[in-house]
Tab-separated table of C-alpha atoms in Angstrom:
chain	number	residue	atom	x	y	z
A	261	MET	CA	8.538	-34.712	10.698
A	262	MET	CA	7.267	-31.357	11.706
A	263	ILE	CA	10.389	-29.880	10.365
A	264	LYS	CA	9.657	-31.344	6.960
A	265	ARG	CA	6.042	-30.576	6.776
A	266	LEU	CA	7.305	-26.653	7.733
A	267	ALA	CA	9.650	-26.934	4.686
A	268	ILE	CA	6.868	-27.971	2.567
A	269	LEU	CA	4.558	-25.693	3.776
A	270	SER	CA	6.981	-22.640	3.218
A	271	SER	CA	7.637	-23.895	-0.396
A	272	LEU	CA	3.755	-24.138	-1.095
A	273	LEU	CA	3.620	-20.372	0.448
A	274	LEU	CA	6.350	-19.138	-2.125
A	275	LEU	CA	4.373	-21.011	-4.850
A	276	LEU	CA	1.114	-19.424	-4.018
A	277	ASN	CA	2.725	-15.934	-3.027
A	278	GLY	CA	3.676	-16.327	-6.770
A	279	CYS	CA	-0.243	-18.087	-6.714
A	280	ALA	CA	8.374	-2.349	-18.067
A	281	LEU	CA	8.222	0.712	-17.358
A	282	ASN	CA	9.169	2.743	-14.468
A	283	THR	CA	5.573	3.754	-13.307
A	284	ARG	CA	6.534	7.332	-12.405
A	285	SER	CA	7.842	8.059	-15.612
A	286	GLY	CA	5.088	7.057	-18.205
A	287	GLU	CA	5.955	6.014	-21.496
A	288	THR	CA	9.757	6.367	-21.612
A	289	PRO	CA	11.770	2.884	-21.346
A	290	SER	CA	14.690	2.822	-18.900
A	291	PRO	CA	17.735	0.370	-18.348
A	292	ALA	CA	16.015	-2.581	-16.936
A	293	THR	CA	17.012	-2.294	-13.019
A	294	THR	CA	18.049	1.443	-12.556
A	295	ASN	CA	14.986	3.357	-11.927
A	296	LEU	CA	13.163	0.782	-9.722
A	297	THR	CA	13.311	2.916	-6.299
A	298	THR	CA	9.806	2.469	-4.716
A	299	ALA	CA	7.398	-0.624	-4.041
A	300	TYR	CA	5.334	1.037	-7.192
A	301	ASP	CA	7.866	1.088	-10.009
A	302	TYR	CA	8.245	-1.787	-12.773
A	303	GLN	CA	10.207	-2.094	-15.535
A	304	LEU	CA	8.322	-3.802	-18.649
A	305	LEU	CA	10.392	-6.290	-21.073
A	306	SER	CA	9.805	-7.759	-24.318
A	307	PRO	CA	10.340	-11.581	-24.566
A	308	ASN	CA	13.964	-11.100	-25.333
A	309	TYR	CA	14.357	-9.080	-22.305
A	310	HIS	CA	14.415	-5.461	-23.650
A	311	PRO	CA	12.771	-2.621	-22.140
A	312	ILE	CA	9.653	-1.577	-23.405
A	313	SER	CA	7.110	1.015	-23.360
A	314	LEU	CA	3.477	0.415	-21.870
A	315	SER	CA	2.084	1.754	-24.961
A	316	LYS	CA	4.110	-1.051	-26.908
A	317	ILE	CA	2.604	-3.773	-24.726
A	318	VAL	CA	-0.716	-2.418	-24.938
A	319	SER	CA	-0.486	-2.708	-28.757
A	320	ALA	CA	0.585	-6.281	-28.336
A	321	ALA	CA	-2.189	-7.343	-26.072
A	322	SER	CA	-4.515	-5.984	-27.883
A	323	LYS	CA	-4.354	-8.711	-30.786
A	324	ALA	CA	-4.593	-11.445	-28.160
A	325	ASP	CA	-7.718	-13.281	-27.259
A	326	VAL	CA	-6.292	-13.960	-23.638
A	327	VAL	CA	-4.058	-11.578	-21.700
A	328	PHE	CA	-2.578	-13.068	-18.451
A	329	ILE	CA	-1.040	-10.676	-15.939
A	330	GLY	CA	0.838	-12.516	-13.681
A	331	GLU	CA	1.412	-10.999	-10.077
A	332	TYR	CA	3.344	-11.631	-6.733
A	333	HIS	CA	0.459	-11.244	-4.430
A	334	GLY	CA	0.179	-8.174	-2.568
A	335	ASN	CA	2.992	-6.414	-4.461
A	336	HIS	CA	2.044	-3.052	-5.096
A	337	ALA	CA	3.823	-2.934	-8.423
A	338	SER	CA	2.106	-5.732	-9.858
A	339	HIS	CA	-1.429	-4.323	-8.784
A	340	ILE	CA	-0.755	-1.021	-10.187
A	341	LEU	CA	0.478	-2.505	-13.576
A	342	GLN	CA	-2.692	-4.851	-13.744
A	343	MET	CA	-4.779	-1.479	-13.249
A	344	GLN	CA	-2.914	0.452	-15.996
A	345	LEU	CA	-2.982	-2.349	-18.301
A	346	LEU	CA	-6.865	-2.889	-17.638
A	347	GLU	CA	-7.705	0.478	-18.325
A	348	LYS	CA	-5.691	0.822	-21.297
A	349	LEU	CA	-6.803	-2.270	-23.044
A	350	HIS	CA	-10.456	-1.253	-22.203
A	351	ASN	CA	-9.976	1.647	-24.165
A	352	ALA	CA	-8.501	-0.026	-26.772
A	353	LYS	CA	-11.096	-2.419	-26.912
A	354	LYS	CA	-13.796	0.453	-26.839
A	355	GLN	CA	-12.219	1.883	-30.114
A	356	GLN	CA	-12.403	-1.767	-31.754
A	357	ARG	CA	-15.986	-2.444	-30.545
A	358	ARG	CA	-14.356	-5.671	-28.929
A	359	PRO	CA	-15.745	-6.083	-25.204
A	360	ILE	CA	-13.298	-7.104	-22.497
A	361	ILE	CA	-13.855	-9.283	-19.548
A	362	LEU	CA	-11.776	-9.315	-16.229
A	363	SER	CA	-11.237	-13.028	-14.897
A	364	MET	CA	-9.747	-13.319	-11.546
A	365	GLU	CA	-7.970	-16.126	-9.570
A	366	GLN	CA	-8.993	-14.041	-6.317
A	367	PHE	CA	-12.858	-15.081	-6.757
A	368	GLU	CA	-14.210	-18.600	-6.762
A	369	ARG	CA	-16.945	-19.821	-9.008
A	370	ASN	CA	-19.310	-20.144	-5.952
A	371	GLN	CA	-19.111	-16.396	-5.529
A	372	GLN	CA	-20.132	-15.181	-9.137
A	373	THR	CA	-23.826	-14.509	-7.635
A	374	ILE	CA	-22.325	-12.166	-4.757
A	375	LEU	CA	-19.890	-10.619	-7.292
A	376	ASN	CA	-22.306	-9.864	-9.705
A	377	ASP	CA	-24.643	-8.540	-7.156
A	378	TYR	CA	-21.692	-6.149	-6.186
A	379	LEU	CA	-21.380	-5.209	-9.727
A	380	SER	CA	-24.974	-3.943	-10.424
A	381	ASN	CA	-25.197	-2.351	-7.032
A	382	LYS	CA	-27.337	-4.352	-5.194
A	383	ILE	CA	-25.210	-4.703	-2.292
A	384	GLY	CA	-22.266	-2.464	-0.782
A	385	GLU	CA	-18.931	-3.119	-0.301
A	386	GLN	CA	-18.445	-4.468	3.369
A	387	TYR	CA	-21.273	-6.686	2.918
A	388	PHE	CA	-19.402	-8.273	-0.438
A	389	ILE	CA	-16.351	-8.364	1.178
A	390	ASP	CA	-17.569	-10.284	4.149
A	391	LYS	CA	-19.873	-12.380	2.167
A	392	THR	CA	-17.591	-13.425	-0.488
A	393	PRO	CA	-15.146	-13.675	1.707
A	394	ALA	CA	-12.320	-11.530	-0.137
A	395	TRP	CA	-8.950	-12.008	0.126
A	396	SER	CA	-7.615	-9.769	3.070
A	397	ASN	CA	-5.713	-7.656	0.828
A	398	TYR	CA	-8.700	-7.020	-1.513
A	399	LYS	CA	-8.892	-2.997	-0.593
A	400	ALA	CA	-5.445	-2.322	-1.274
A	401	SER	CA	-4.790	-4.555	-4.282
A	402	TYR	CA	-7.892	-5.485	-5.840
A	403	ARG	CA	-10.490	-2.732	-5.139
A	404	PRO	CA	-9.198	-0.303	-8.056
A	405	LEU	CA	-9.546	-3.048	-10.777
A	406	VAL	CA	-13.330	-4.493	-9.413
A	407	GLU	CA	-14.265	-0.730	-9.130
A	408	TYR	CA	-13.143	0.245	-12.721
A	409	ALA	CA	-15.321	-2.774	-13.501
A	410	LYS	CA	-17.818	-1.834	-12.110
A	411	GLN	CA	-18.008	1.800	-13.146
A	412	ASN	CA	-17.505	0.530	-16.816
A	413	ASP	CA	-19.584	-1.998	-17.270
A	414	ILE	CA	-17.005	-4.717	-17.527
A	415	SER	CA	-18.194	-8.231	-16.609
A	416	ILE	CA	-15.863	-10.165	-13.802
A	417	VAL	CA	-15.610	-13.874	-14.045
A	418	ALA	CA	-15.083	-15.291	-10.740
A	419	ALA	CA	-12.536	-18.077	-12.154
A	420	ASN	CA	-11.398	-20.134	-9.242
A	421	ALA	CA	-12.047	-23.293	-7.799
A	422	PRO	CA	-13.450	-22.918	-4.299
A	423	ALA	CA	-11.029	-23.132	-1.545
A	424	ASP	CA	-12.299	-25.803	0.694
A	425	ILE	CA	-12.561	-28.234	-2.308
A	426	VAL	CA	-9.151	-27.545	-3.446
A	427	ARG	CA	-8.008	-27.951	0.191
A	428	CYS	CA	-9.858	-31.179	0.637
A	429	ILE	CA	-8.391	-32.368	-2.619
A	430	GLY	CA	-5.086	-31.822	-1.264
A	431	ARG	CA	-5.813	-33.530	1.947
A	432	VAL	CA	-7.536	-36.629	0.645
A	433	GLY	CA	-6.776	-36.862	-2.968
A	434	GLU	CA	-8.603	-37.868	-6.031
A	435	SER	CA	-11.398	-39.773	-4.019
A	436	TYR	CA	-12.693	-36.495	-2.518
A	437	ILE	CA	-14.450	-35.535	-5.830
A	438	ASN	CA	-16.944	-38.419	-5.295
A	439	LYS	CA	-18.029	-36.768	-1.729
A	440	LEU	CA	-19.387	-33.679	-3.665
A	441	SER	CA	-23.056	-33.074	-4.550
A	442	SER	CA	-23.800	-32.487	-8.060
A	443	ASP	CA	-24.115	-28.753	-7.239
A	444	LYS	CA	-20.628	-28.645	-5.690
A	445	LYS	CA	-18.926	-30.299	-8.893
A	446	GLN	CA	-20.387	-27.431	-10.779
A	447	THR	CA	-18.022	-25.208	-9.096
A	448	ILE	CA	-15.040	-26.832	-10.409
A	449	THR	CA	-14.217	-28.228	-13.937
A	450	ASN	CA	-15.252	-31.563	-15.144
A	451	LYS	CA	-11.699	-32.710	-15.487
A	452	PRO	CA	-10.194	-31.471	-12.594
A	453	PHE	CA	-6.832	-33.719	-12.612
A	454	ALA	CA	-6.394	-33.417	-16.647
A	455	GLU	CA	-2.383	-33.189	-16.841
A	456	ILE	CA	-0.710	-30.099	-18.176
A	457	PRO	CA	2.706	-30.570	-20.050
A	458	ARG	CA	5.861	-30.093	-18.162
A	459	TYR	CA	3.877	-28.953	-15.337
A	460	ALA	CA	4.629	-31.524	-12.571
A	461	ASN	CA	8.183	-30.872	-12.945
A	462	LYS	CA	7.987	-27.374	-12.131
A	463	PHE	CA	5.525	-28.333	-9.334
A	464	PHE	CA	7.540	-30.776	-7.976
A	465	GLY	CA	10.987	-28.955	-8.445
A	466	VAL	CA	9.869	-25.880	-6.248
A	467	MET	CA	9.219	-28.291	-3.550
A	468	GLY	CA	12.826	-29.999	-4.093
A	469	LEU	CA	11.622	-32.685	-5.663
A	470	SER	CA	12.584	-34.233	-9.171
A	471	GLY	CA	9.100	-35.371	-10.191
A	472	HIS	CA	6.008	-37.413	-9.669
A	473	ALA	CA	8.231	-40.726	-8.992
A	474	VAL	CA	9.736	-39.344	-6.050
A	475	ALA	CA	6.708	-37.222	-4.601
A	476	GLY	CA	5.229	-38.744	-1.618
A	477	LYS	CA	1.526	-39.186	-1.205
A	478	ARG	CA	0.699	-36.000	0.265
A	479	MET	CA	2.883	-34.180	-2.326
A	480	GLN	CA	0.853	-35.710	-5.221
A	481	GLN	CA	-2.404	-34.732	-3.444
A	482	SER	CA	-1.115	-31.089	-3.280
A	483	TYR	CA	-0.324	-31.329	-7.020
A	484	LEU	CA	-3.808	-32.616	-7.711
A	485	ALA	CA	-5.285	-29.835	-5.951
A	486	GLN	CA	-3.250	-27.185	-7.901
A	487	LEU	CA	-4.228	-28.868	-11.270
A	488	THR	CA	-7.817	-28.365	-9.782
A	489	ARG	CA	-6.895	-24.757	-9.737
A	490	ASP	CA	-5.749	-24.399	-12.971
A	491	ASN	CA	-7.919	-26.472	-14.797
A	492	THR	CA	-10.875	-24.882	-13.321
A	493	MET	CA	-9.584	-21.315	-14.014
A	494	ALA	CA	-9.005	-22.609	-17.977
A	495	GLU	CA	-12.479	-23.456	-18.244
A	496	SER	CA	-13.892	-20.792	-16.480
A	497	ILE	CA	-11.794	-18.330	-19.171
A	498	ASN	CA	-13.029	-20.888	-21.993
A	499	LYS	CA	-16.639	-20.568	-21.012
A	500	ALA	CA	-16.497	-16.926	-21.160
A	501	LEU	CA	-14.940	-16.961	-24.579
A	502	LYS	CA	-17.526	-19.509	-25.988
A	503	GLN	CA	-20.742	-17.561	-24.498
A	504	SER	CA	-19.198	-14.398	-26.043
A	505	PRO	CA	-16.774	-15.144	-29.012
A	506	ASN	CA	-15.666	-11.480	-29.414
A	507	ILE	CA	-14.562	-10.363	-26.278
A	508	GLN	CA	-11.008	-10.348	-24.902
A	509	VAL	CA	-10.249	-11.839	-21.493
A	510	VAL	CA	-7.790	-10.085	-18.953
A	511	HIS	CA	-6.903	-12.954	-16.390
A	512	LEU	CA	-5.145	-12.011	-13.383
A	513	ASN	CA	-3.370	-14.720	-11.299
A	514	GLY	CA	-0.232	-15.345	-8.986
A	515	SER	CA	2.570	-15.833	-11.831
A	516	PHE	CA	2.996	-19.447	-11.020
A	517	HIS	CA	-0.568	-20.154	-12.640
A	518	SER	CA	0.870	-18.560	-16.070
A	519	ALA	CA	4.607	-18.628	-16.337
A	520	GLU	CA	6.235	-20.110	-19.070
A	521	HIS	CA	2.659	-21.159	-20.740
A	522	LEU	CA	2.398	-23.640	-18.067
A	523	GLY	CA	-0.780	-24.018	-15.172
A	524	THR	CA	-3.817	-22.172	-16.328
A	525	VAL	CA	-2.155	-21.293	-19.881
A	526	GLY	CA	-1.504	-24.685	-20.422
A	527	ALA	CA	-4.917	-26.092	-19.399
A	528	LEU	CA	-6.520	-23.456	-21.515
A	529	LYS	CA	-4.471	-24.132	-24.430
A	530	ARG	CA	-5.093	-27.698	-24.378
A	531	MET	CA	-8.928	-26.970	-24.071
A	532	ASN	CA	-8.713	-24.269	-26.996
A	533	PRO	CA	-5.662	-24.489	-29.019
A	534	THR	CA	-6.212	-21.907	-31.703
A	535	LEU	CA	-6.621	-19.036	-29.018
A	536	LYS	CA	-3.934	-15.987	-29.026
A	537	VAL	CA	-2.686	-15.921	-25.787
A	538	LEU	CA	-0.139	-13.038	-24.348
A	539	ILE	CA	1.609	-13.694	-21.055
A	540	ILE	CA	2.964	-10.880	-18.601
A	541	THR	CA	5.239	-12.548	-16.129
A	542	PRO	CA	6.977	-10.871	-12.717
A	543	ILE	CA	10.786	-11.185	-12.213
A	544	HIS	CA	12.070	-9.705	-8.978
A	545	LYS	CA	14.873	-7.281	-10.159
A	546	GLU	CA	17.519	-9.360	-8.048
A	547	GLN	CA	16.796	-12.398	-9.822
A	548	PHE	CA	16.733	-11.033	-13.245
A	549	ALA	CA	20.049	-12.009	-14.396
A	550	GLU	CA	19.513	-15.448	-13.130
A	551	HIS	CA	15.940	-15.458	-14.792
A	552	LYS	CA	17.530	-14.312	-18.037
A	553	LYS	CA	20.075	-16.983	-17.942
A	554	LYS	CA	17.844	-19.871	-17.394
A	555	HIS	CA	15.013	-18.758	-19.707
A	556	LYS	CA	16.747	-17.839	-22.551
A	557	ASN	CA	13.733	-18.695	-25.102
A	558	THR	CA	10.409	-17.586	-24.077
A	559	ASP	CA	7.078	-16.179	-25.652
A	560	ASP	CA	6.543	-14.359	-22.423
A	561	TYR	CA	6.362	-10.539	-21.775
A	562	HIS	CA	7.815	-9.767	-18.349
A	563	TYR	CA	8.041	-6.883	-15.799
A	564	LEU	CA	10.824	-6.277	-13.305
A	565	LEU	CA	9.931	-4.960	-9.578
A	566	ASN	CA	11.156	-5.057	-6.250
A	567	SER	CA	10.895	-7.526	-4.011
A	568	GLN	CA	8.654	-7.138	-0.745
A	569	PRO	CA	10.062	-6.772	2.658
A	570	LYS	CA	11.185	-9.769	4.360
A	571	ALA	CA	8.350	-11.719	6.203
A	572	PHE	CA	10.656	-12.835	8.731
A	573	VAL	CA	14.558	-12.200	9.878
A	574	ASN	CA	14.342	-14.327	12.950
A	575	PRO	CA	14.089	-18.352	12.090
A	576	GLU	CA	12.313	-18.867	15.189
A	577	ASN	CA	9.821	-15.960	14.228
A	578	MET	CA	9.379	-18.015	11.101
A	579	LYS	CA	8.920	-21.475	12.554
A	580	ALA	CA	6.599	-20.162	14.967
A	581	ALA	CA	4.365	-18.497	12.345
A	582	HIS	CA	4.450	-21.621	10.129
A	583	THR	CA	3.620	-23.910	12.657
A	584	ALA	CA	0.628	-21.749	13.409
A	585	MET	CA	-0.470	-21.717	10.159
A	586	PHE	CA	-0.124	-25.304	9.746
A	587	ALA	CA	-2.220	-25.999	12.701
A	588	LYS	CA	-4.787	-24.047	11.457
A	589	SER	CA	-4.623	-25.650	7.990
A	590	ALA	CA	-4.943	-28.913	9.796
A	591	ALA	CA	-7.895	-27.905	11.504
A	592	LYS	CA	-9.801	-26.930	8.521
A	593	SER	CA	-8.518	-30.050	6.766
A	594	LYS	CA	-10.290	-32.346	9.294
A	595	LEU	CA	-13.609	-30.906	7.677
A	596	CYS	CA	-12.815	-33.142	4.578
A	597	GLU	CA	-12.826	-36.328	6.368
């Protein structure tokens, strides 16, 4: 049972970590994988997998209502691309006199007030990081984006569902919603378990399963937790658009939430079918050939990047780390009961 749990946990971690150009050469397209030599390098690709320049993708993205930039969490190339695109889209929107808003998976709805306080200089950075609390890689990965938004009066939407609620849905299931106070319910979407076409097959496929029918109770509940994240982020984006119809939203999330127009994108399209959406999805360069073969017809733009270093080489080290993580997660889950 423990081995099975560790395998499932490993799959979930991979999912969550998903939750062009050579950047040193500026605007000149290059062959797909040849110039990706450092952790900061990426190569932008069109939907038909041809190398394109940063200016080309900015031009295409400028026409969208919502731009999703998928990331591999903690990957330097993902975060430098996000920063470059945010800056260029912001400048493009200034010329069009169309405001831009940054929406982030990395902040939760219940953190919106303290995020606003930081953006308006009411509190300092360390207090902000401690009180949210921000992700552990905030300073290396997201500080440049938040600081750019702060300096340029760009609003940031804390889009995600609170982690404790998501965790408890994964532990208890749908019935956990009934335990929430009316205030807590406001921090998630009013339809947390609304289905997203084709998403279940992808989610359970990552776990090595063929769909709902063969998934056990715990995996079904994990899927409900995932839906809660995606439906909440989609609703957060849609609310921002309704409040300010002329804006463009740039949303950052792990690639699983937006790739193939599934996840948050699928939920947003269900809520607002007429939106123009552009998606940029990362691919590890070692997986490019396989990805291209598997996804021949796609509307996604992509960017190639180098893989991060292996977290573990020794299987025993990996097992020990995952066992500790599983125990920590189980301890937190007891608060749900």
